[in-house]
Coordinates of C-alpha atoms in Angstrom, one line a residue:
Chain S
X1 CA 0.0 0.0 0.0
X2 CA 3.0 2.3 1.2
X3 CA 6.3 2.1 0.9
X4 CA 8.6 5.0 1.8
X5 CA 12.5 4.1 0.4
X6 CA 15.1 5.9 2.2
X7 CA 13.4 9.6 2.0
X8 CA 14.8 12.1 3.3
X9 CA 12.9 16.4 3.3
X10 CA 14.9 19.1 4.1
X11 CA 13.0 22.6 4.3
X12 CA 14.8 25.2 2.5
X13 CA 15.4 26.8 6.3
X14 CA 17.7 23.8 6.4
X15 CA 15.2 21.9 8.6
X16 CA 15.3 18.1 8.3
X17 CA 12.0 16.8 9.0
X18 CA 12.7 13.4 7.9
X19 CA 15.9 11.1 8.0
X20 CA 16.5 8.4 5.7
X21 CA 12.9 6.6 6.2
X22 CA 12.1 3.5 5.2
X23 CA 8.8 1.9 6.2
X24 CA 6.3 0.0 4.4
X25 CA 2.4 -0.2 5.4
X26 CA 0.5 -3.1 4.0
X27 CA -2.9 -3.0 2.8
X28 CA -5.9 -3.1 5.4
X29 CA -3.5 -1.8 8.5
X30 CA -4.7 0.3 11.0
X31 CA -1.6 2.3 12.0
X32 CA -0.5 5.4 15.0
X33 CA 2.0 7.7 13.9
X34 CA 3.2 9.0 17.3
X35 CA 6.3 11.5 18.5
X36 CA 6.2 14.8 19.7
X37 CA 5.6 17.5 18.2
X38 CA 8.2 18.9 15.8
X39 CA 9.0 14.8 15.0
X40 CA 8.2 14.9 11.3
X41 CA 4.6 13.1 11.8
X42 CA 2.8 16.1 9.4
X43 CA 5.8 15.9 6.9
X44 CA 4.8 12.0 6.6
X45 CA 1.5 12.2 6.2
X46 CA 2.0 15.3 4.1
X47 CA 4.4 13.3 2.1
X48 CA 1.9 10.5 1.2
X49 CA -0.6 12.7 -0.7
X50 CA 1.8 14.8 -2.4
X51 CA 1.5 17.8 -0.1
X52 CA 5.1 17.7 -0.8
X53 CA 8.1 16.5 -1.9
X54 CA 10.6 14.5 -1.0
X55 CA 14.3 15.8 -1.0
X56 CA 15.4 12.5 -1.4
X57 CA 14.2 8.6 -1.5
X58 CA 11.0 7.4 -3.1
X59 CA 7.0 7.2 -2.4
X60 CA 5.0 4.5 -3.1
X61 CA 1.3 5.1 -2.8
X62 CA -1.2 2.4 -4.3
X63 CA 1.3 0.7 -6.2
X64 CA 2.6 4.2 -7.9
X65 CA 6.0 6.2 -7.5
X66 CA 4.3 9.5 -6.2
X67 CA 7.5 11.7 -6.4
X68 CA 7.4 11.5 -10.1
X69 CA 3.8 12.1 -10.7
X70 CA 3.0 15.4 -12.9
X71 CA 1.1 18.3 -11.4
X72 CA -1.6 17.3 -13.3
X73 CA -2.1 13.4 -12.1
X74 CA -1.6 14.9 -8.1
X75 CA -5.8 15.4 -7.8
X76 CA -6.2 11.8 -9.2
X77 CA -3.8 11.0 -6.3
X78 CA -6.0 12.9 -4.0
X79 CA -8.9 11.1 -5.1
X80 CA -7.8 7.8 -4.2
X81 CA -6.9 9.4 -0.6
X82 CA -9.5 10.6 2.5
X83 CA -7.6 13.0 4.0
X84 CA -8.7 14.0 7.7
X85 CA -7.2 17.2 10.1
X86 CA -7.6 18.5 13.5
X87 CA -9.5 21.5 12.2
X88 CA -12.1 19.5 10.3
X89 CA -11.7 22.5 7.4
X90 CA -15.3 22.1 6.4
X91 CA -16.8 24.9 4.7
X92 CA -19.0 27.2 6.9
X93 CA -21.2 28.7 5.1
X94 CA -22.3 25.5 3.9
X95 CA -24.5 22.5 5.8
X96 CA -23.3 19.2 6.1
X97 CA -25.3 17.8 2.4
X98 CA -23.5 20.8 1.3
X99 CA -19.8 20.2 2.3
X100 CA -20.3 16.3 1.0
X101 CA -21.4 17.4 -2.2
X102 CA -19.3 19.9 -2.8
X103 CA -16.2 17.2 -2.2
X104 CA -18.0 15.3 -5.1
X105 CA -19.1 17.9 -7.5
X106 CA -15.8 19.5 -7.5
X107 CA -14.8 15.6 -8.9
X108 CA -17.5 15.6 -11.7
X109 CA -19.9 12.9 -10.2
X110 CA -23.4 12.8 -11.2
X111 CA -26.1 14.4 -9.3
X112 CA -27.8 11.1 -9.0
X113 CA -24.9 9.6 -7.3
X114 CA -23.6 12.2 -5.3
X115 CA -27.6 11.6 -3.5
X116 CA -26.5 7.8 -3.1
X117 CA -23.3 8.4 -2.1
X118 CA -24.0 10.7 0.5
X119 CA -26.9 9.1 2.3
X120 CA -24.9 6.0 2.8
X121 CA -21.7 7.6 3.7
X122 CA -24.1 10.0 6.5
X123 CA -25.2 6.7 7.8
X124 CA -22.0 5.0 8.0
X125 CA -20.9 8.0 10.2
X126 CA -24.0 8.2 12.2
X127 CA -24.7 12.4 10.9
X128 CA -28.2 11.4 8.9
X129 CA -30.1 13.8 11.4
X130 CA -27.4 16.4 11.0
X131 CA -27.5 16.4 6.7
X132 CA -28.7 19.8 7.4
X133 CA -27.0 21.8 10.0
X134 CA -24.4 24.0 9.4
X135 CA -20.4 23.8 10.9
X136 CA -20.7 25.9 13.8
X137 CA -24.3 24.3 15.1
X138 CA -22.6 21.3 15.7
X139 CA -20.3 19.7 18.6
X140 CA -16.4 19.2 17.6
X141 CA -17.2 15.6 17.9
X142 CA -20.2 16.1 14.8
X143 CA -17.7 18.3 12.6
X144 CA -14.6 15.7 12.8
X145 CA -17.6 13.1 12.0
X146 CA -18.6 15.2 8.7
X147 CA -15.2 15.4 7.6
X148 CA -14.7 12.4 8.2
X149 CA -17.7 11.3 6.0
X150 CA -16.3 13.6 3.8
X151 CA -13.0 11.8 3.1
X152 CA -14.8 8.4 2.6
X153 CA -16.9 9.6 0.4
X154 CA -14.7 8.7 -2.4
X155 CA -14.5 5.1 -1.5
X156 CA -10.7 6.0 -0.4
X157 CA -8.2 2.8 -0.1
X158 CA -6.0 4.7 2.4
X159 CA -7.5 7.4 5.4
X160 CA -5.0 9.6 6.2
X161 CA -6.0 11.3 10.1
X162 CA -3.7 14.3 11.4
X163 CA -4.1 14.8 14.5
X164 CA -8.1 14.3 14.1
X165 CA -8.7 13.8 17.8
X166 CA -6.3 17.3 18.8
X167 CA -9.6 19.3 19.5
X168 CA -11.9 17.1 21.2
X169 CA -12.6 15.8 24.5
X170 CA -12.0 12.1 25.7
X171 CA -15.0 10.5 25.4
X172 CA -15.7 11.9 22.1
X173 CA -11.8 11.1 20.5
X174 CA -12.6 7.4 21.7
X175 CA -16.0 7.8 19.6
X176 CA -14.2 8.9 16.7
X177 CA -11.2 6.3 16.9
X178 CA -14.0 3.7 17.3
X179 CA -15.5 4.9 14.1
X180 CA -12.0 4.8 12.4
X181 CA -11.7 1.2 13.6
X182 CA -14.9 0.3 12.2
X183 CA -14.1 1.9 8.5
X184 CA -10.5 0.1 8.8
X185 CA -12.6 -2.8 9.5
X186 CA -14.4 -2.4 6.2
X187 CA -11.2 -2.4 4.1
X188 CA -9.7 1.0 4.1
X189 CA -6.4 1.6 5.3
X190 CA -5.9 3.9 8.2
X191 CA -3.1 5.4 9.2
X192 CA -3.4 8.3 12.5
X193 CA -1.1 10.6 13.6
X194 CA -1.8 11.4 17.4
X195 CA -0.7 12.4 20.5
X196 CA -3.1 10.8 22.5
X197 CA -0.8 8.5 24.7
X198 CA -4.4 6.8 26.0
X199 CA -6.0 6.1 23.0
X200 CA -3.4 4.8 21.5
X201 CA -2.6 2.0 24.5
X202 CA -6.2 1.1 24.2
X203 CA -6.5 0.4 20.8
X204 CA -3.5 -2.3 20.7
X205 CA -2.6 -1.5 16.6
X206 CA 0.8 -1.4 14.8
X207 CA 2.7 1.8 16.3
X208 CA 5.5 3.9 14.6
X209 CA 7.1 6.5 16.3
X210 CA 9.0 9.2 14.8
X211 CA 11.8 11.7 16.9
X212 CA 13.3 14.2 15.2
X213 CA 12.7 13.0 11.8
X214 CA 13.9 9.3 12.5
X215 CA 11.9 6.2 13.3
X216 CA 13.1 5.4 16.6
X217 CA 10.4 2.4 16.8
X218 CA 7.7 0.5 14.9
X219 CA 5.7 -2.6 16.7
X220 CA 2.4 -4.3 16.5
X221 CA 0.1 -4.1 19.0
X222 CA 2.6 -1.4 20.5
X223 CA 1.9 0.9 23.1
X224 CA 2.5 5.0 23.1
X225 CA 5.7 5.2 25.0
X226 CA 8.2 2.6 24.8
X227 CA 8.6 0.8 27.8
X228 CA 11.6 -1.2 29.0
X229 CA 10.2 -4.6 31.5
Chain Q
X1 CA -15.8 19.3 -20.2
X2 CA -18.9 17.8 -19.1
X3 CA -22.5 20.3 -19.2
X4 CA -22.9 19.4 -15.4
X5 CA -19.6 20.3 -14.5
X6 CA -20.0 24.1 -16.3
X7 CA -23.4 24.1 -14.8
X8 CA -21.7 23.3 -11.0
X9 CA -18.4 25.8 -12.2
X10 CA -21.7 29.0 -13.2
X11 CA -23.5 28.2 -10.1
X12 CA -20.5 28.2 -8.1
X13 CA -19.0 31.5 -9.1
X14 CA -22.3 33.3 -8.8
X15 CA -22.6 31.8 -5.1
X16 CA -19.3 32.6 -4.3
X17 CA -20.3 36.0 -5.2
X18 CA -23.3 36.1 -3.0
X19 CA -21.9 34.2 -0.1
X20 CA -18.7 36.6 0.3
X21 CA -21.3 39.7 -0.3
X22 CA -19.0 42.0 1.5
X23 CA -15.8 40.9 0.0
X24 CA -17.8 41.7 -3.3
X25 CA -19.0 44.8 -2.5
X26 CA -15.4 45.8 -1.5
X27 CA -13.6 44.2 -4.7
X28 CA -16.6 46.0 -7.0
X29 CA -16.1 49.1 -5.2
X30 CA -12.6 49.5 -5.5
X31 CA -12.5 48.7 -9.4
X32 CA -15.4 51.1 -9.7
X33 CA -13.2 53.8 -8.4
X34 CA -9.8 52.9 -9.9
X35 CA -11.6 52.7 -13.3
X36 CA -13.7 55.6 -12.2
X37 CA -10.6 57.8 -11.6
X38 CA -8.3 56.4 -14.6
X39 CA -11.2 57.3 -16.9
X40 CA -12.1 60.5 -15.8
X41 CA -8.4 61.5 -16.1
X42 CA -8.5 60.0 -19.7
X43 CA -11.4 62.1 -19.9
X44 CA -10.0 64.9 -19.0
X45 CA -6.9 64.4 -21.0
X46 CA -8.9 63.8 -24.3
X47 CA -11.3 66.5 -23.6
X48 CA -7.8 68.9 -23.6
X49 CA -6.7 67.4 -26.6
X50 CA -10.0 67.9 -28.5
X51 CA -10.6 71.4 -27.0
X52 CA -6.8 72.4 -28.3
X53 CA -7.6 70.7 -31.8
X54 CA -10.7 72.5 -32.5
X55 CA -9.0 75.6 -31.3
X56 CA -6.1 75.0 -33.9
X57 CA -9.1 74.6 -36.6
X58 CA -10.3 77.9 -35.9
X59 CA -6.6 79.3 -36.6
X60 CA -6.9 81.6 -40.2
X61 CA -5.6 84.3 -41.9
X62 CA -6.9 87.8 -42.8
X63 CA -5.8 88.8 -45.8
X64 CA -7.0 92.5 -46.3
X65 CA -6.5 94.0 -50.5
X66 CA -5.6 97.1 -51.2
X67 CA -8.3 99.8 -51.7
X68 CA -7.8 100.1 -55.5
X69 CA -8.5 96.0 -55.9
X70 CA -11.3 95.2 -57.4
X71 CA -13.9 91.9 -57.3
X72 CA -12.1 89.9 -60.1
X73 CA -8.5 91.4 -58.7
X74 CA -10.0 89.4 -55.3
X75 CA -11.2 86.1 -56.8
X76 CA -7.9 85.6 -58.5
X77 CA -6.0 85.8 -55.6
X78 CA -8.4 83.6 -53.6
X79 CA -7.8 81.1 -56.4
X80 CA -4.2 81.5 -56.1
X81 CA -4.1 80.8 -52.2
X82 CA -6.7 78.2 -52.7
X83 CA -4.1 76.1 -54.1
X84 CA -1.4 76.6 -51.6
X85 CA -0.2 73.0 -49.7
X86 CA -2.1 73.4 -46.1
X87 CA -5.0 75.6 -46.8
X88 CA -8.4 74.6 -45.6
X89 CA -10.6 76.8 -47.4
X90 CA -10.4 80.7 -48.5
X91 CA -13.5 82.2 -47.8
X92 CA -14.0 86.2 -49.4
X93 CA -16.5 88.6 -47.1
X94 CA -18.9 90.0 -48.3
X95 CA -18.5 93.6 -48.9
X96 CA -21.7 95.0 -48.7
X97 CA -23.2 93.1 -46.3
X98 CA -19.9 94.2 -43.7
X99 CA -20.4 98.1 -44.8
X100 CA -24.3 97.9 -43.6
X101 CA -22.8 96.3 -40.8
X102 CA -20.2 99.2 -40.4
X103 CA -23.0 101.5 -40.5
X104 CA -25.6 100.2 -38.8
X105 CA -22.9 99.7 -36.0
X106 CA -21.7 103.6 -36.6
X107 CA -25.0 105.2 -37.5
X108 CA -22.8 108.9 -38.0
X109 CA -21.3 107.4 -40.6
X110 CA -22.8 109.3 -43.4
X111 CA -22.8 112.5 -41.8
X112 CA -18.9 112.0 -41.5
X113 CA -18.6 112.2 -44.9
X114 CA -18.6 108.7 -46.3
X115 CA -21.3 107.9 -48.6
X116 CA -20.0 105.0 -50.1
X117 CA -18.5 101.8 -49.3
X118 CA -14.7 102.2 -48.6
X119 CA -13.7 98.7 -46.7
X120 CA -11.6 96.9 -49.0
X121 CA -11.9 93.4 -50.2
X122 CA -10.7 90.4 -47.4
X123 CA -10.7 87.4 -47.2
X124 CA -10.2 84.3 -44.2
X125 CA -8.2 81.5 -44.6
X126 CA -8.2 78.7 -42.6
X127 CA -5.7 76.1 -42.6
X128 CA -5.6 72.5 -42.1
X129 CA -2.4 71.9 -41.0
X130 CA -1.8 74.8 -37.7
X131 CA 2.3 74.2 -38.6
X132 CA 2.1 75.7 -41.9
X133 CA 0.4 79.3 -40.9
X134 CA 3.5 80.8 -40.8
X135 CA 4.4 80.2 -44.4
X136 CA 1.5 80.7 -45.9
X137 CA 0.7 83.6 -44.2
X138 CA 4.4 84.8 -45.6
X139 CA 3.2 83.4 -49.5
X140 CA 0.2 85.8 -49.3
X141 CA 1.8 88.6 -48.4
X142 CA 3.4 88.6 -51.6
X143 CA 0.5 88.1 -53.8
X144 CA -0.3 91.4 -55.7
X145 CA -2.8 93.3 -54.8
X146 CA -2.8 92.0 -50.7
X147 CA -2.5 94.8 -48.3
X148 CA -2.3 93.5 -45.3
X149 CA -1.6 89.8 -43.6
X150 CA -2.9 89.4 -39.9
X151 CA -2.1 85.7 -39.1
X152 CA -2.4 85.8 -35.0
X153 CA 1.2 84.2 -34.6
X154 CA 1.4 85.0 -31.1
X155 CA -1.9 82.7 -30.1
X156 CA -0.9 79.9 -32.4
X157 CA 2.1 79.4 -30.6
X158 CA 0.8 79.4 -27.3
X159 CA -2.0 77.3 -27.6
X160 CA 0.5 75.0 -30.0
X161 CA 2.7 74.6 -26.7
X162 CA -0.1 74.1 -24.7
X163 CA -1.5 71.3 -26.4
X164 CA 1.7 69.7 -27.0
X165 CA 2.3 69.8 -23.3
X166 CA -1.5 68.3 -22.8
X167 CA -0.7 65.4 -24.8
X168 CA 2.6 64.9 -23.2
X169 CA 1.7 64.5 -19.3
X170 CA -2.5 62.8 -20.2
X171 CA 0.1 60.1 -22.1
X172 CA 2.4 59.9 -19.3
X173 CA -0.6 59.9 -16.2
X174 CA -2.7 58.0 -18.3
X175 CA 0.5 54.7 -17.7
X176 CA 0.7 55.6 -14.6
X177 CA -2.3 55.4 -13.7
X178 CA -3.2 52.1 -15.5
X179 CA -0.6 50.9 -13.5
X180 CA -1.4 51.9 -10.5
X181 CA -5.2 50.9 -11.4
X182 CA -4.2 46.9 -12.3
X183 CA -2.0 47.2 -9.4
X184 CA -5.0 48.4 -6.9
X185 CA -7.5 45.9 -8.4
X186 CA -5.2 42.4 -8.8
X187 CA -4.7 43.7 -5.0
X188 CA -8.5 43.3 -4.1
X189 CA -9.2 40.2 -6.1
X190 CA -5.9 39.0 -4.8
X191 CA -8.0 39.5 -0.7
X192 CA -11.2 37.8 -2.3
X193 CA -9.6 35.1 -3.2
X194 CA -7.3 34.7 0.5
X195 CA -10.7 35.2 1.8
X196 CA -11.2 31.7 0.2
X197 CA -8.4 30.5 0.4
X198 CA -9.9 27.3 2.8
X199 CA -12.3 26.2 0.4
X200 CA -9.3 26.3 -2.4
X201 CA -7.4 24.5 -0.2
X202 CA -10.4 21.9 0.4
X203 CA -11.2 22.1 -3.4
X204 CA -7.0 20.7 -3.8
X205 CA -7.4 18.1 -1.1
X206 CA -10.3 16.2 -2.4
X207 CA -8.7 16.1 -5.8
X208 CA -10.0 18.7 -8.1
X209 CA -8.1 19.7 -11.0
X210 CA -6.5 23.4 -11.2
X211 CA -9.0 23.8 -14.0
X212 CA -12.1 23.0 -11.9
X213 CA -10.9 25.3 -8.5
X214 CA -9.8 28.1 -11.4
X215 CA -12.5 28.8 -13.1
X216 CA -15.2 30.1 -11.0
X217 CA -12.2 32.2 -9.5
X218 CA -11.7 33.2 -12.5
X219 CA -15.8 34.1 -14.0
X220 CA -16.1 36.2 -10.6
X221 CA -13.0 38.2 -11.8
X222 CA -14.5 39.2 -14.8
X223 CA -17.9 39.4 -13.3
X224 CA -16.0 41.6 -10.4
X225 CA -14.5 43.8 -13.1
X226 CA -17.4 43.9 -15.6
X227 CA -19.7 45.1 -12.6
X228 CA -17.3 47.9 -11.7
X229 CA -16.8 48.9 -15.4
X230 CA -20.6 49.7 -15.1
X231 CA -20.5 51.7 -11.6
X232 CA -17.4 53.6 -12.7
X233 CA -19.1 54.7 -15.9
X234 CA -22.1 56.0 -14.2
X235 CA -20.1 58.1 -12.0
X236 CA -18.2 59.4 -15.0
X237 CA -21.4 59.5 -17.1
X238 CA -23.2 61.6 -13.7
X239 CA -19.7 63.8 -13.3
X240 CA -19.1 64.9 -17.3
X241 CA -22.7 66.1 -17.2
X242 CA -22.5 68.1 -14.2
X243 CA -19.1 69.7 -15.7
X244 CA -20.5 70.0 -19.3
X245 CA -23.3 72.3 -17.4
X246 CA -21.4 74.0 -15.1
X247 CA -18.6 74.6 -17.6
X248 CA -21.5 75.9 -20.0
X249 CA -22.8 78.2 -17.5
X250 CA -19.9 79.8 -16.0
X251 CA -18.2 80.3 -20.0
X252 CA -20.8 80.2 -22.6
X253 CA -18.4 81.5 -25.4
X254 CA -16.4 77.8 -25.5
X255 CA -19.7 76.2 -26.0
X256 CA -20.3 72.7 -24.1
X257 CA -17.1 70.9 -23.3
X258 CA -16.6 67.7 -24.3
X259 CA -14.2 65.0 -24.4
X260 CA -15.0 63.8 -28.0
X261 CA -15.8 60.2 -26.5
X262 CA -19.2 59.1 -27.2
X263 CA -21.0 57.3 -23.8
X264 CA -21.5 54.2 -25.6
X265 CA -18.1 54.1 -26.9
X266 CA -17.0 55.0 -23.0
X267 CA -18.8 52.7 -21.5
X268 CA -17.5 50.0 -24.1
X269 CA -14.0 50.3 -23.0
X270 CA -14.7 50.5 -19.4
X271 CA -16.4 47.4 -19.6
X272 CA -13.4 45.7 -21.8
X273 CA -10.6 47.0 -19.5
X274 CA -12.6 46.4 -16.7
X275 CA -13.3 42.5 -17.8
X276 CA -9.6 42.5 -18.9
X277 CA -8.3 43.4 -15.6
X278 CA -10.5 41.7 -13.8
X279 CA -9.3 38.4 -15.5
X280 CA -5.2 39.0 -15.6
X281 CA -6.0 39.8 -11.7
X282 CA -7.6 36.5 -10.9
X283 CA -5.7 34.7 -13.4
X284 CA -2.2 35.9 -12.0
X285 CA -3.8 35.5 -7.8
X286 CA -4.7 31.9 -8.0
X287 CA -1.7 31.0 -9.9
X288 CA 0.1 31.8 -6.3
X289 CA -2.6 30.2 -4.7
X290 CA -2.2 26.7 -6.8
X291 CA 1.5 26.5 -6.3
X292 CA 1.3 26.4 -3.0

């Protein structure tokens, strides 16, 4: 599904973000990225749906070198992708239906579809009731679930999460993660970056950590901090 | 590209529009008044330059025959000049009809001792081209039978220099203030569009082309500069008419002033530099916006 060959990005402030990663993530996974901030876990993901480039080393996204894709193929990229952030960045001035179909139209789908599409992605989140309210009449915990509905409305293969539970409250990031799992569960592979130390030791998935750029560890059913026995 | 797609790209500029109402209003505004101001100075400037040219038409000669030239003596020499390089047309008074006038105007005339007509023959020339006065004027005074020559040098040169100096700085302003104008309004379409800038960014992240986020962008830049084409022309349209009137009242002997620009024609080119800008403006903003 992934495979990252020794890449390295330098910023041109001379920052390197990332050092010589090589990782791969198999189809299906349900993966943490986890490190502190300032680790390189944006510049990954980032990485991965051609919010950038690589100074050095090569992407593999779906079976396709990414770093040599044209401008012109990076939205077909995109499409493939559901792309999730701590801010949500739904559009405000329009309701829930609206911010779904808009992800659509701005694709070309058919009206008839994008109706389809939308009703079951709604349900699959659990928003039906909300189809109509706008951004700010709804809890944190509603918004992350619209954009999540959002990025699945394409059918993705691979969910890419930054940071998606940064903004909300316990009980509700433990809703969300559980309605991560149960997409994962479905087919689509997931992979979260996240701070949250808790969430991450309950949900017993494949962990890979990141400090300063380097991937200091990477274990199944791992845990948020290492811990020595 | 598909008809639902243009259909969704229409809709989408014109709610854009509506949605960002103030954002509008501001972008609308301010190419209403760059446009407003670049084409009242062109205005201006060509009003100048049409005032000075019909001035330089009026620019003739008075050629004055002795008193012992007769009709035919007259006629000749209006023939003669007539076929000069740079004369516009030679026109000879009418005797009679300027001694009534004399009289009429000096009713002791008879009593003074001057029964009969004693103004000589004249004539006006005009010229068509203002440079040659000079050397016609010099040709005439040759001619036999001309008296006298009064060509007026001394106003022909000043309002030459005047109009040269009219064309000089409108040209120069007129630059520097398109400049400034495209400047002013790629500058407001430039804060529509950061004003959007998250549902661009969400437009790139669910995989739209650059063609599909560009091109409403791009409609409301025309429609942007198109609409304040149309404002800036009725404030130009409102303003000449005011100054034709006041201008008419305050000097009726220049007549109504004018720029020599028809409204139509005005409101044409507004409209095309307006759409014009408009576009570049949006075209050259979301390029920055794509890159990113």
């Amino acid at each position: 599904m992934i495979h990252l060959e020794n890449v390295s990005v330098e910023y041109p402030n001379g920052v390197r973000a990332l050092k010589d990663v090589s990782i791969s993530i198999y189809k299906g996974e349900f993966i943490f990225l986890v490190g502190s901030t300032g680790s390189g876990k944006s510049t990954f993901l980032s990485l991965l749906y051609r919010g950038m480039l690589p100074t050095q080393g090569k992407v593999v996204v779906d079976g396709e070198d990414i770093t040599s894709l044209k401008p012109s193929a990076v939205p077909y990229l995109r499409r493939k992708l559901g792309i999730v952030f701590q801010d949500f960045k739904l559009l405000p001035q329009k309701n829930v239906w609206e911010n779904m179909a808009f992800a659509l139209r701005v694709i070309g789908t058919d009206p008839r579809e994008i109706r389809r599409r939308i009703g079951d992605v709604l349900e699959l989140v659990g928003l039906t009731h909300r189809c109509d309210s706008f951004p700010h009449q709804m809890s944190g915990g509603e918004q992350q679930r619209a954009a999540i509905a959002r990025a699945l409305i394409n059918h993705p293969t691979l969910l890419i999460a930054d940071e998606p539970t940064g903004n909300l409250d316990p009980a509700t990031s433990w809703e969300i993660m559980q309605l991560l799992e149960q997409i994962n569960v479905r087919g689509t592979t997931v992979l979260v970056a996240t701070h949250d130390s808790q969430i991450v030791d309950r949900m017993k998935k494949r962990v890979i950590q990141l400090e300063a750029g380097v991937v200091v560890r990477d274990v199944n059913k791992g845990m948020y901090e290492h811990c020595e026995a | 590209m598909k008809l639902r797609n243009v259909e969704f790209i229409i809709q989408e500029s014109f709610t854009g529009i509506w949605r960002n109402g103030l954002m509008a209003f501001a972008s609308i505004s301010t190419i209403a008044l760059s446009l407003g101001v670049l084409g009242a100075f062109v205005m201006a400037a060509l009003g100048a330059t049409h005032f000075a040219r019909t001035q330089i038409g009026q620019f003739q000669i008075a050629v004055f025959m002795r008193g012992e030239a007769n009709r035919s003596r007259t006629d000749d020499v209006a023939s003669q000049i007539r076929k000069m390089t740079g004369v516009g047309s030679v026109e000879v008074r009418d005797r009679d009809q300027e001694w009534l006038d004399f009289k009429r105007q000096h009713p002791n005339i008879d009593s003074a001792g001057l029964p009969t007509n004693v103004l000589p023959y004249a004539m006006d020339v005009k010229v068509s081209d203002p440079n040659k006065l000079p050397t016609i004027a010099s040709k005439v005074r040759v001619l036999g039978g001309v008296d006298t020559v009064i060509e007026g040098r001394e106003t022909f040169h000043r309002v030459m220099a005047v109009a040269k100096v009219v064309s000089i700085v409108s040209v120069a302003g007129a630059i520097m203030l398109l400049v400034t104008t495209a400047f002013i309004i790629s500058n407001a379409i430039r804060l529509t569009l950061y004003a959007r800038r998250r549902e661009i960014r969400i437009m790139q992240l669910v995989g739209a082309t650059n063609r599909f986020i560009r091109l409403p962008l791009f409609i409301e830049g025309i429609v942007f500069g198109t609409a304040g084409a149309l404002v800036a022309w009725c404030l130009l349209r409102l303003g000449s008419m005011y100054l034709a009137h006041a201008v008419e009242r305050i000097t009726p002997l220049l007549g109504r002033a004018s720029s020599g620009v028809e409204p139509s024609a005005l409101a044409v080119y507004l409209v095309i530099t307006g759409a014009a800008i408009g576009a570049v403006g949006s075209m050259v903003s979301i390029r920055r916006f794509l890159t990113d």
